[in-house]
CSV table of C-alpha atoms in Angstrom, one decimal:
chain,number,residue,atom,x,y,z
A,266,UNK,CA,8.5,-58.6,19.3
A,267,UNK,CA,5.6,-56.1,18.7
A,268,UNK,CA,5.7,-52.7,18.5
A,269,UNK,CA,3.3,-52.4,21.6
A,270,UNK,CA,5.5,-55.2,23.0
A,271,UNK,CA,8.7,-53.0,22.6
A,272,UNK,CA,7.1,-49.9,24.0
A,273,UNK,CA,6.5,-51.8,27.1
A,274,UNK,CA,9.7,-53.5,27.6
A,275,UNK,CA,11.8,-49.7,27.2
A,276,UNK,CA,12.5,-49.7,30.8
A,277,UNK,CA,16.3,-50.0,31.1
A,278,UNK,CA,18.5,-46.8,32.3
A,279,UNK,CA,16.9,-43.7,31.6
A,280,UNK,CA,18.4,-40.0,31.4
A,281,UNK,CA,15.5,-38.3,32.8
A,282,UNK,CA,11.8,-38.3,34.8
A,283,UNK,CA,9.0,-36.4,34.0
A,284,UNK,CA,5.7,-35.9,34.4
A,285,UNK,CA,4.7,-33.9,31.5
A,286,UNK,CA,7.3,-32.7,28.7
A,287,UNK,CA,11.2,-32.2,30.3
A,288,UNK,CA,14.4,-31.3,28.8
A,289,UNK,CA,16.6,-34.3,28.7
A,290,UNK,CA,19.8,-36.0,26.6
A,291,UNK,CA,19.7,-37.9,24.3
A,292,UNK,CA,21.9,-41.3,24.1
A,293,UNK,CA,24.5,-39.4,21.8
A,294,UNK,CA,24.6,-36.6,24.5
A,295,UNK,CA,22.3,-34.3,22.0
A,296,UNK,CA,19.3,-31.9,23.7
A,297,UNK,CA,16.0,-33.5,24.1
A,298,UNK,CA,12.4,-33.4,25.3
A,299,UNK,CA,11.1,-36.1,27.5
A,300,UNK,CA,7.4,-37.3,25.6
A,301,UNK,CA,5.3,-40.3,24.2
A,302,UNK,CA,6.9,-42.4,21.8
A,303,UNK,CA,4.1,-42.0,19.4
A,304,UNK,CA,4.6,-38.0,19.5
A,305,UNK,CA,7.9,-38.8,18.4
A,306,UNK,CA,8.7,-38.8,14.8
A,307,UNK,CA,12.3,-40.3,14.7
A,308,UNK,CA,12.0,-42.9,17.1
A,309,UNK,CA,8.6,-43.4,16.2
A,310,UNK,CA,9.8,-44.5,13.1
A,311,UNK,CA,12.1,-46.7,14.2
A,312,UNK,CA,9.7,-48.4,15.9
A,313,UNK,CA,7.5,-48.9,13.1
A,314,UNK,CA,10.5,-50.5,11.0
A,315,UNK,CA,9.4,-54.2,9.7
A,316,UNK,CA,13.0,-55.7,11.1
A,317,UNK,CA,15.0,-53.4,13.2
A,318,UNK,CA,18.3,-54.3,14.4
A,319,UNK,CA,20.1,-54.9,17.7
A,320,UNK,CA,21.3,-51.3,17.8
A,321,UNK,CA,17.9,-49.8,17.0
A,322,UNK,CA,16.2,-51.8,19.4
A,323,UNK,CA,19.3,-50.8,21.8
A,324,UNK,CA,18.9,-46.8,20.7
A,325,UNK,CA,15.1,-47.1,21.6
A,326,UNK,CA,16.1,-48.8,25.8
A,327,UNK,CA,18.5,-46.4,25.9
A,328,UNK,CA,16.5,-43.6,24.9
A,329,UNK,CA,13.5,-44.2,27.9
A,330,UNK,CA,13.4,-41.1,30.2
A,331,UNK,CA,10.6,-41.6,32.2
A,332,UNK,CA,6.5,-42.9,32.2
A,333,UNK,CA,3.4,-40.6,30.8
A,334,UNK,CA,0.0,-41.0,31.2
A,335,UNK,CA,-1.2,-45.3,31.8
A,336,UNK,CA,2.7,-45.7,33.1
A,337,UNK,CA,3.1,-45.4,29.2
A,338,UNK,CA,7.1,-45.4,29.0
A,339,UNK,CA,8.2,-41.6,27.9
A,340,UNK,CA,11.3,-41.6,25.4
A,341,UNK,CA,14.1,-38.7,25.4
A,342,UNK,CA,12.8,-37.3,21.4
A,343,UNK,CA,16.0,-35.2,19.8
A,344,UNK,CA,15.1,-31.4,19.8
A,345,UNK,CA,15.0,-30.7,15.5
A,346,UNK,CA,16.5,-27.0,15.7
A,347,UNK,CA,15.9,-25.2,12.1
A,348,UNK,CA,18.8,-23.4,10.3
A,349,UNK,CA,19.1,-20.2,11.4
A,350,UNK,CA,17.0,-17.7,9.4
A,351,UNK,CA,20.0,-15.0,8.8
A,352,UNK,CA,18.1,-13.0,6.5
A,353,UNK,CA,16.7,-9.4,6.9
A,354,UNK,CA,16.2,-5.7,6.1
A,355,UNK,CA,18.9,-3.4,6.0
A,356,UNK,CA,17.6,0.3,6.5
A,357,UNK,CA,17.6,1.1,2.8
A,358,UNK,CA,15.0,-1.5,2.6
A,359,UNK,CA,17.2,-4.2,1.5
A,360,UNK,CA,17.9,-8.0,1.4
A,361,UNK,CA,20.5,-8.5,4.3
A,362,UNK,CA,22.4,-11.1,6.1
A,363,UNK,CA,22.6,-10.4,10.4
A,364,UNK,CA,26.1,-11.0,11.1
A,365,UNK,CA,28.2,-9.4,14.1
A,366,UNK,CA,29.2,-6.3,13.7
A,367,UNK,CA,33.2,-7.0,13.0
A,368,UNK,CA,31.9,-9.4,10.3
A,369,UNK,CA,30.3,-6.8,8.6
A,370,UNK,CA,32.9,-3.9,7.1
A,371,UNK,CA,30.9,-1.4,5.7
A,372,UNK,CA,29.0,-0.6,8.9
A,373,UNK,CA,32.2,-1.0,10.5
A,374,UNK,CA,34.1,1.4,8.6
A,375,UNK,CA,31.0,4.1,10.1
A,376,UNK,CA,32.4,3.9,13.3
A,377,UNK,CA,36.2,4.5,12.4
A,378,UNK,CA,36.9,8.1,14.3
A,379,UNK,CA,35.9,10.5,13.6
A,380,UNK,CA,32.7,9.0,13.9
A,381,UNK,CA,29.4,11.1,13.2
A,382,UNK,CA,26.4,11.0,15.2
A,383,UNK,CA,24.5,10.2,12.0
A,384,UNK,CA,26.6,6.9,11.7
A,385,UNK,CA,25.7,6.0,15.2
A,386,UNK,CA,22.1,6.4,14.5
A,387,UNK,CA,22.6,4.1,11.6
A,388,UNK,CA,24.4,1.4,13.2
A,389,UNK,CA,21.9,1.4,15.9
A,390,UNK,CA,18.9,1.3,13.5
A,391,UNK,CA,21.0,-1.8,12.1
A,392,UNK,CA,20.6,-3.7,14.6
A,393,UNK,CA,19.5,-7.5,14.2
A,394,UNK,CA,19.1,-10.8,16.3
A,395,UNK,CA,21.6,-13.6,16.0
A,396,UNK,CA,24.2,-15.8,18.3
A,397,UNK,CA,27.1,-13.2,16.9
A,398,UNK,CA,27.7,-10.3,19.7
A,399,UNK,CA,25.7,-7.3,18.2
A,400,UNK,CA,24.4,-8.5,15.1
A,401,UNK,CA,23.7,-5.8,12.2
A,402,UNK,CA,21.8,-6.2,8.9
A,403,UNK,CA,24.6,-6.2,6.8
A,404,UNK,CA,23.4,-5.1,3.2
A,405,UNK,CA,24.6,-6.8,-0.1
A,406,UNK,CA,26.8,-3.6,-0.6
A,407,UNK,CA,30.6,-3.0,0.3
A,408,UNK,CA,29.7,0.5,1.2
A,409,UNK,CA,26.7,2.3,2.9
A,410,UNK,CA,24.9,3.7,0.1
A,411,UNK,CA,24.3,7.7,0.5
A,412,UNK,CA,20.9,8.7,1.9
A,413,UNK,CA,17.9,8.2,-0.8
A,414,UNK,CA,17.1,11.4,-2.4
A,415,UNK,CA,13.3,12.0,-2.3
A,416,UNK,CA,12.3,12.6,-5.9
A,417,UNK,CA,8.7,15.0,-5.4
A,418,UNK,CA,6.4,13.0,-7.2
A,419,UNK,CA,7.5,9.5,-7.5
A,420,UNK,CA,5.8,6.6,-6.5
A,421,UNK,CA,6.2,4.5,-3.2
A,422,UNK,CA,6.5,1.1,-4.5
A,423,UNK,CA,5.4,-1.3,-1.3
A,424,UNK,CA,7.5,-4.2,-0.2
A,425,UNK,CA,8.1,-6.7,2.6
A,426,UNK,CA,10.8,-4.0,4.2
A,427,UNK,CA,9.9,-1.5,6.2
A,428,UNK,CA,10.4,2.0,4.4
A,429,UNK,CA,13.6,3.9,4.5
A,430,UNK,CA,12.3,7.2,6.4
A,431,UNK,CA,14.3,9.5,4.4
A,432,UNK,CA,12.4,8.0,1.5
A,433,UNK,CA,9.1,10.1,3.1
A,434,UNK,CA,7.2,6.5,2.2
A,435,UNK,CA,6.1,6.0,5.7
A,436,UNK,CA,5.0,8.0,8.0
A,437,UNK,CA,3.4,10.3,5.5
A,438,UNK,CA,-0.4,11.7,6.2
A,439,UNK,CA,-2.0,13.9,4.7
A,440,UNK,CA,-4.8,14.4,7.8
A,441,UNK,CA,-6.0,17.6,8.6
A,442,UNK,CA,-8.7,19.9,10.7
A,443,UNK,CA,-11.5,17.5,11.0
A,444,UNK,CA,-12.2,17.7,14.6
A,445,UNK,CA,-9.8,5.9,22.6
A,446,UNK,CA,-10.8,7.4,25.6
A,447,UNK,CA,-11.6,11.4,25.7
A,448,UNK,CA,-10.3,11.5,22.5
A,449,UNK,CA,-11.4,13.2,19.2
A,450,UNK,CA,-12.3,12.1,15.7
A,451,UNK,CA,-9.8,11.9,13.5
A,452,UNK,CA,-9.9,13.0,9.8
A,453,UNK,CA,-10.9,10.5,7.2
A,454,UNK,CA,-7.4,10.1,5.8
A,455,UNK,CA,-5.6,10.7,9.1
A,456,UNK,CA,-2.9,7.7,10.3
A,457,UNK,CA,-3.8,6.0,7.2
A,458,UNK,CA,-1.6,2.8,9.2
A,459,UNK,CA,-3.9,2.3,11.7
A,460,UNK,CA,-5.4,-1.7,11.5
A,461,UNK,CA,-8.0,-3.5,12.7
A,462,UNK,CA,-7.9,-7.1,13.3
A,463,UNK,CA,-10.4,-9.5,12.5
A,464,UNK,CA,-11.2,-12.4,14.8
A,465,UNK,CA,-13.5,-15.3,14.0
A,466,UNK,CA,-15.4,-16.2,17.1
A,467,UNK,CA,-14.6,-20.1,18.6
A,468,UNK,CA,-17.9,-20.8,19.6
A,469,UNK,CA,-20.2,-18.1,17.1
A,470,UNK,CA,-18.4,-17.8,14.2
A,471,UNK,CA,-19.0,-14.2,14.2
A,472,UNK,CA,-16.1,-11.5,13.4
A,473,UNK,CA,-15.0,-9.7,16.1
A,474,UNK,CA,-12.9,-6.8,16.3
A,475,UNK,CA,-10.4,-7.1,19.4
A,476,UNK,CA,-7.1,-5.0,19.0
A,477,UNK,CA,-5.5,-2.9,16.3
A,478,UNK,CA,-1.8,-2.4,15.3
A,479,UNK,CA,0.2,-0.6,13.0
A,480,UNK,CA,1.5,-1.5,9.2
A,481,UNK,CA,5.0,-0.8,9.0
A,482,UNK,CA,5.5,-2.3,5.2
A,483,UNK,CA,3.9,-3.4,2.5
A,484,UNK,CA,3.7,-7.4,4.1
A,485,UNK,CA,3.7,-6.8,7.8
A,486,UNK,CA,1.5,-5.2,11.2
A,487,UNK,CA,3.2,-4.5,14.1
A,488,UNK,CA,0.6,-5.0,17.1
A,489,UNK,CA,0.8,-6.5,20.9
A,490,UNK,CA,1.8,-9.8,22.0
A,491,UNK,CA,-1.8,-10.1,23.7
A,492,UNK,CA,-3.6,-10.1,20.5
A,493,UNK,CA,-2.2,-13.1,18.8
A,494,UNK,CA,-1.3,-15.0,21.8
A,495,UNK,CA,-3.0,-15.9,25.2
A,496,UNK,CA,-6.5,-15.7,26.4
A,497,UNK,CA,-7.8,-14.0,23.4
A,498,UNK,CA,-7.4,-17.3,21.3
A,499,UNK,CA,-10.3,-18.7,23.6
A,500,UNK,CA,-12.4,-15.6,22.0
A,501,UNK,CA,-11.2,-15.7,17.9
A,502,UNK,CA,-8.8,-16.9,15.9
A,503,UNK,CA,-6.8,-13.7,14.3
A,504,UNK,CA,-7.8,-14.3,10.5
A,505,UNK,CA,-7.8,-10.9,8.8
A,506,UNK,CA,-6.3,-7.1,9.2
A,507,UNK,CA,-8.5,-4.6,7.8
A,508,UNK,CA,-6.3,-1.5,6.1
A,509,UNK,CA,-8.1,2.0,5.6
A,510,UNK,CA,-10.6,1.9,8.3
A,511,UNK,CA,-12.8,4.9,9.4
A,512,UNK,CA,-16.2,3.4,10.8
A,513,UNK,CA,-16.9,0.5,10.8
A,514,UNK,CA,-20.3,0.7,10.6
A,515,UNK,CA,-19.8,1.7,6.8
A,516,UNK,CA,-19.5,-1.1,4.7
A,517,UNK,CA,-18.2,0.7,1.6
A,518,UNK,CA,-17.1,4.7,1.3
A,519,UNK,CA,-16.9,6.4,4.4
A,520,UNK,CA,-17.2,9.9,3.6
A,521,UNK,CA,-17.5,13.0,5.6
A,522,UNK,CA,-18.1,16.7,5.2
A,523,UNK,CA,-15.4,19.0,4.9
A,524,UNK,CA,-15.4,22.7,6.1
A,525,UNK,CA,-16.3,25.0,3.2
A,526,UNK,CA,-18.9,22.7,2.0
A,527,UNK,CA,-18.7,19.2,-0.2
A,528,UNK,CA,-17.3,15.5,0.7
A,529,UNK,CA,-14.3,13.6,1.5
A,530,UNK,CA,-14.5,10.1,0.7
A,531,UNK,CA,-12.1,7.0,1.3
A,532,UNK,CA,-11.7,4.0,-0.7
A,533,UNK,CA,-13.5,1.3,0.7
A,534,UNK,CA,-11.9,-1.2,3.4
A,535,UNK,CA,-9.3,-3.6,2.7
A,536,UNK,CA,-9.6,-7.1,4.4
A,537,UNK,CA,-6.7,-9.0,3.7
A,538,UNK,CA,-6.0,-12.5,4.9
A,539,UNK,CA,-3.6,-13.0,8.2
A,540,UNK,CA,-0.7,-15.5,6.8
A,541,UNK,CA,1.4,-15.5,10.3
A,542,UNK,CA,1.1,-14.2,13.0
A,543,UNK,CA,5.0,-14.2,15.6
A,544,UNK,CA,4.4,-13.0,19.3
A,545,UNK,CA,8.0,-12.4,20.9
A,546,UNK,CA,9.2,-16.2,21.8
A,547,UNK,CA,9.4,-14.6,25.6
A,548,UNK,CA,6.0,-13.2,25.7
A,549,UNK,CA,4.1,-14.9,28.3
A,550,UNK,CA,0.5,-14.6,28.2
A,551,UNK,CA,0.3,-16.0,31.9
A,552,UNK,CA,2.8,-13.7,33.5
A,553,UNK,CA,1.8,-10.9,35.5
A,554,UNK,CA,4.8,-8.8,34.4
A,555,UNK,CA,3.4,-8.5,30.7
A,556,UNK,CA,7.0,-7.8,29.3
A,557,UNK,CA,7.7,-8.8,25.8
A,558,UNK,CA,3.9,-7.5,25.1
A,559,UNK,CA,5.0,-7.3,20.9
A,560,UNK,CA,4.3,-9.1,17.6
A,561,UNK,CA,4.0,-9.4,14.1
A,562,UNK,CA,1.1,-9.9,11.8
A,563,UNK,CA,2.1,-10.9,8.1
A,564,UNK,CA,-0.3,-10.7,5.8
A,565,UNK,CA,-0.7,-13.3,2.6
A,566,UNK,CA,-0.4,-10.0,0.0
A,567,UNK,CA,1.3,-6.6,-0.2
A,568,UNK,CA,-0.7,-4.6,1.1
A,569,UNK,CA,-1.3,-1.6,-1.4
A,570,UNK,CA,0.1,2.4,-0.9
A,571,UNK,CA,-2.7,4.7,-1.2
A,572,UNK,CA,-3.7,8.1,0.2
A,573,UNK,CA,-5.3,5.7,3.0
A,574,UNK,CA,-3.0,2.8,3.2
A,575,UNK,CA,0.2,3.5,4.2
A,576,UNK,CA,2.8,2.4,6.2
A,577,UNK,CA,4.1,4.3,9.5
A,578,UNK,CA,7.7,4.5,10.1
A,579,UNK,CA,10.0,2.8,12.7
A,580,UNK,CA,11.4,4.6,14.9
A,581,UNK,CA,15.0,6.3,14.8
A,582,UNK,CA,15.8,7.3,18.2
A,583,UNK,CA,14.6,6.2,21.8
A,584,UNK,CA,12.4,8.6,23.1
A,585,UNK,CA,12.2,7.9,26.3
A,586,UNK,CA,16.3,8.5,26.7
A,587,UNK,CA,15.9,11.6,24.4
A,588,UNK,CA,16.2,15.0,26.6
A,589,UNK,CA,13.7,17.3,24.3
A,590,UNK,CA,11.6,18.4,27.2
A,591,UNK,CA,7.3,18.3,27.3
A,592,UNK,CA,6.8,15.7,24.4
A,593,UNK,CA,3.6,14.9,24.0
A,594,UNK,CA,2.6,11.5,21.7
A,595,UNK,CA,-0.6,10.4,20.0
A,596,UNK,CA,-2.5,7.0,20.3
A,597,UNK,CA,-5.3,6.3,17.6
A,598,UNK,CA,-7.4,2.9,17.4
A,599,UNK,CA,-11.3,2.8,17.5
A,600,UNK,CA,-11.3,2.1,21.3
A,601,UNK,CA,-13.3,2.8,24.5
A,602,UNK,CA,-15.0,6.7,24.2
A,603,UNK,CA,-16.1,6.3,27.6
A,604,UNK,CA,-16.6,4.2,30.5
A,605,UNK,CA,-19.5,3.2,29.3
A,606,UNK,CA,-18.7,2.7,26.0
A,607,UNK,CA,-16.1,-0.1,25.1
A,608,UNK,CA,-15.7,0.6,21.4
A,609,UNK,CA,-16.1,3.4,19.0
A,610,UNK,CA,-17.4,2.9,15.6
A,611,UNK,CA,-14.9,5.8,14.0
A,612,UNK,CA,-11.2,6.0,14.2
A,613,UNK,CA,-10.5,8.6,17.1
A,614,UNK,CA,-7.2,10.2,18.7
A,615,UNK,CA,-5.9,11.5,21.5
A,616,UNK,CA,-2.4,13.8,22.2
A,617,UNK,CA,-0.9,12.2,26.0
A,618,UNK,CA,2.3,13.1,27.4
A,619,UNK,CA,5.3,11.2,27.6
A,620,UNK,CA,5.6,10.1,31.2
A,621,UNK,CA,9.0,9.7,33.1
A,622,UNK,CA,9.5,6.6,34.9
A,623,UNK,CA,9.7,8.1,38.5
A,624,UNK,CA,6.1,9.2,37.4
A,625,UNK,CA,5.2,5.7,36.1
A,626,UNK,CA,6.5,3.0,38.5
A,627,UNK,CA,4.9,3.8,41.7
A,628,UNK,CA,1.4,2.5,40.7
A,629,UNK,CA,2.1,-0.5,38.9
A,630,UNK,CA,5.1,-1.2,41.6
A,631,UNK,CA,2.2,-1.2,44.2
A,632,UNK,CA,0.6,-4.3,42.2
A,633,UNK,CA,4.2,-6.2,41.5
A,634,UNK,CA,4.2,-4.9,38.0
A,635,UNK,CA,7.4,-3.6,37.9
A,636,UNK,CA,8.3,-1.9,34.6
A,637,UNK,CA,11.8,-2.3,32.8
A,638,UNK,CA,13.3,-1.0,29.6
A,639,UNK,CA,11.3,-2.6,27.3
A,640,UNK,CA,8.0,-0.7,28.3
A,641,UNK,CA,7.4,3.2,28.2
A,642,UNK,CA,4.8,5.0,29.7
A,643,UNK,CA,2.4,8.2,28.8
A,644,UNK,CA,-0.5,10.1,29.7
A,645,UNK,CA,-1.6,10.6,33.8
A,646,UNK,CA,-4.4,13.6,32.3
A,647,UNK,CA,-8.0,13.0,33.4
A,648,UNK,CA,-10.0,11.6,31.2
A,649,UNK,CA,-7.2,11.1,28.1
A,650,UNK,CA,-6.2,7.4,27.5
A,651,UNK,CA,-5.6,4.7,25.4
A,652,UNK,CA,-8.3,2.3,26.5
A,653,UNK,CA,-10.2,-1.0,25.9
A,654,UNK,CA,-10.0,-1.9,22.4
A,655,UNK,CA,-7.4,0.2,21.9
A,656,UNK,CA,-4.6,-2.7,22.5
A,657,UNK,CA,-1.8,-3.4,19.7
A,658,UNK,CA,-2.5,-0.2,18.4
A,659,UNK,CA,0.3,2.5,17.7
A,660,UNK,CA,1.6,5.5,20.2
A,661,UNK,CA,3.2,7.6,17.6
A,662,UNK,CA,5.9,10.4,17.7
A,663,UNK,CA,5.7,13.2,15.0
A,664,UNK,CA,10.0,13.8,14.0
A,665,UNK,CA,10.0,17.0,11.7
A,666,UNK,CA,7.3,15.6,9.4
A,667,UNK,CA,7.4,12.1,9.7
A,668,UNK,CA,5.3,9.8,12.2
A,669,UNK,CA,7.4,6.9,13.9
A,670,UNK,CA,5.7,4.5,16.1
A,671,UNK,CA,7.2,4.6,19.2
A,672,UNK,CA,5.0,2.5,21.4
A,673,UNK,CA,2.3,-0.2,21.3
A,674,UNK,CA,-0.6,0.1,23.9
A,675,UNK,CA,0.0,-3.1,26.5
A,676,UNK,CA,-1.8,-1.9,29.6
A,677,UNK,CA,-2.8,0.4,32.1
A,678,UNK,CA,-5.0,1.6,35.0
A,679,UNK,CA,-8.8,0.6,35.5
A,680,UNK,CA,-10.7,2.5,34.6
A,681,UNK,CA,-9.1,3.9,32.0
A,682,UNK,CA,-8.2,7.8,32.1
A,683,UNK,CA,-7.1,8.5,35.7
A,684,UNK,CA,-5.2,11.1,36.8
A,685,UNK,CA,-1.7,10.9,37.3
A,686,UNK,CA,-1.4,7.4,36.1
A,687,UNK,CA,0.1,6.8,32.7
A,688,UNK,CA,-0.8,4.0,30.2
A,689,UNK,CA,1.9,1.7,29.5
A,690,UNK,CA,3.5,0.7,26.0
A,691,UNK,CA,5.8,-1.8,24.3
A,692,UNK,CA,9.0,0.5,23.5
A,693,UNK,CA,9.3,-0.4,20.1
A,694,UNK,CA,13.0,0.9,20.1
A,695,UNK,CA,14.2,-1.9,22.3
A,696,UNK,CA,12.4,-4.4,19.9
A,697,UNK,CA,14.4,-3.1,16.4
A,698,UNK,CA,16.8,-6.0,16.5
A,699,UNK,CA,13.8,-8.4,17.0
A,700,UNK,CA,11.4,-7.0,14.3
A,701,UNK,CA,14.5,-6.1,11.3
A,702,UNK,CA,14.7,-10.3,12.1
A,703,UNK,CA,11.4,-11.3,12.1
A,704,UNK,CA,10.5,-9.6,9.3
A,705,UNK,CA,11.4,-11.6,5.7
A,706,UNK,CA,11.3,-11.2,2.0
């Protein structure tokens, strides 16, 4: 009998019907998606074998779940689920396994009374994806080490891992008085983070800058969901993340005056190439909710630390549960100056308060947008915004010295900068466990 011959004769008991792709079970009771023979490796194959034997032939009938396209017979395919990745970053910045919590003593012994606020915060910062009930980063070590002492002087060495904050290498700018939507030019080397990222057009082959994000190590940019994912593929394909961007226009130094006379110039910009890029598995470009509006870029090279590379810190607390009252934030990106204008050629930002959600959730409520923990909100001033171009990039908290990026521009009102209607972020907060296991050596 024939291959083709076979394929036409698989119509005994099936497990499932489908039009279309279909979770089914497999003849040995295994998870399994209902598709074409031919887009199924393992049974493809045996199909293809030269002299296949009763039970093959009886593994293949049983297998049938339903008919495709041409009443082409559709076979339940075994799901092939990859080991579980268990590495990750410990806080320290390093190589970690996420286990549950109990599995892991020396974060467990921080939480033996009397137990210090500071040991909460760590714990918390710990925190990591698996199947184990709250999963921590558990470091190589049988104890916590003892907070880094910051050595004045010495040299940031960049890596995958996202930089220890009490290190003071991230978060560190050294931006000052030089003078997104209302917003105002930043200095040269101010939020030396901030990315651009580089699309190739589908049908033009032009570049084309669409979103920014945020580097938060040496390997890795944080940006929105809707920037790797979605509609925006039918634009350009994501292909590079330009580092130590001022204006674009400038295709080598940018420099600018300085008050008291003379120049500032930047090194010129860094391109480098886009290895991966991971959306949240439950972000949905299609749904009108927008939740899960988060993802990482990883770039093919460490990215280097300069006075305008850098990395920005994540964040240590959640802000929007923290009671210090009248905190205002900062968004940065090269976006929309006015309503006119949807992109500005230098980097620009803008200072926007954090909004409560009472303030927040009536407008998007009215257009069945309901907000939940995973999103934050700020600004509601006339004519201050994050705006078009502006998405994936960074809203940033300044703790004592050190910028943390707290949110990650999603969406908001059109047009952009109306009063009394906050912007709405990605809480980066809720996404730790997510991003310390995402992000690998």
């Amino acid at each position: 009998m024939t291959p083709l011959h076979l394929v036409s004769a698989i119509v005994a008991s099936y497990v499932c019907f489908v039009q279309g792709q279909s979770i089914c079970t497999t003849p040995d009771s295994a998870s399994g998606v209902c598709i074409g023979i031919h887009e199924c490796k393992p049974l493809l194959a045996i199909l293809n074998k030269p002299q296949r034997t009763k039970e093959d032939i009886a593994l293949l009938r049983q297998s049938q779940c339903g008919f495709g396209a041409n009443n082409m017979p559709q076979v339940c395919c075994p799901q092939v689920t990859p080991p579980l990745d268990r590495r990750c970053f410990t806080y320290e910045g390093k190589e970690g396994t996420c286990l549950g919590l109990r599995s892991c003593p020396s974060l467990t012994k921080l939480l033996t009374p009397p137990i210090a606020k500071e040991s909460v915060t760590y714990v918390q910062v710990s925190r990591c994806e698996s199947p184990d009930q709250y999963s921590v980063c558990c470091g190589p070590d049988d104890v916590v080490p003892p907070p880094p002492v910051k050595v004045p002087g010495a040299a940031c060495t960049p890596s995958a891992a996202p930089p220890d904050p009490r290190t003071e290498c991230c978060g560190i700018d050294s931006g000052g008085g030089n003078r997104i939507f209302g917003g105002n030019v930043t200095a040269i080397d101010q939020y030396p983070w901030l990315t651009l990222i580089e699309y190739r057009g589908v049908r033009d082959d032009a570049i084309k800058l669409l979103c920014g994000g945020a580097l938060i190590s040496g390997r890795y940019v944080l940006t929105a969901g809707h920037c790797v994912a979605g509609p925006v593929l039918n634009i350009g394909k994501p292909i590079n993340v330009r580092l130590g961007e001022y204006d674009v226009r400038v295709t080598g130094r940018d420099c600018v005056e300085v008050e008291g006379g003379g120049t500032d110039c930047t090194d010129p910009m860094l391109p480098l190439p886009i290895e991966a890029t991971i959306p949240h598995k439950d972000y949905n470009p299609s749904a009108k909710l927008r939740r899960n509006d988060i993802a990482l870029i990883r770039l093919a090279k460490l990215a280097p630390y300069t006075d305008f590379i850098r990395p920005i810190c994540l964040p240590t607390l959640d802000i929007a549960r923290n009671s210090v009252p009248n905190v205002r934030l900062e968004v940065a990106g090269w976006g929309a100056v006015s309503d006119e204008q949807s992109f500005s050629n230098v980097k620009l930002h803008v200072d926007l308060p954090l909004a409560t959600k009472q303030e927040c959730e009536p407008y998007y409520a009215q257009r069945e947008v309901p907000l939940w923990d995973g999103q934050l909100c700020a600004g509601g001033e006339k004519g201050k915004d994050s705006c078009k171009g502006d998405s994936g990039g960074p809203l940033m908290n300044e703790n004592g010295k050190i910028w943390e990026i707290v949110g990650i521009v999603s969406f908001g009102p059109t047009p952009c900068g109306m009063e009394h209607i906050p912007g709405v972020y990605t809480k980066v907060y809720q996404y730790l466990p997510w991003i310390r296991s995402q992000m690998k050596p």
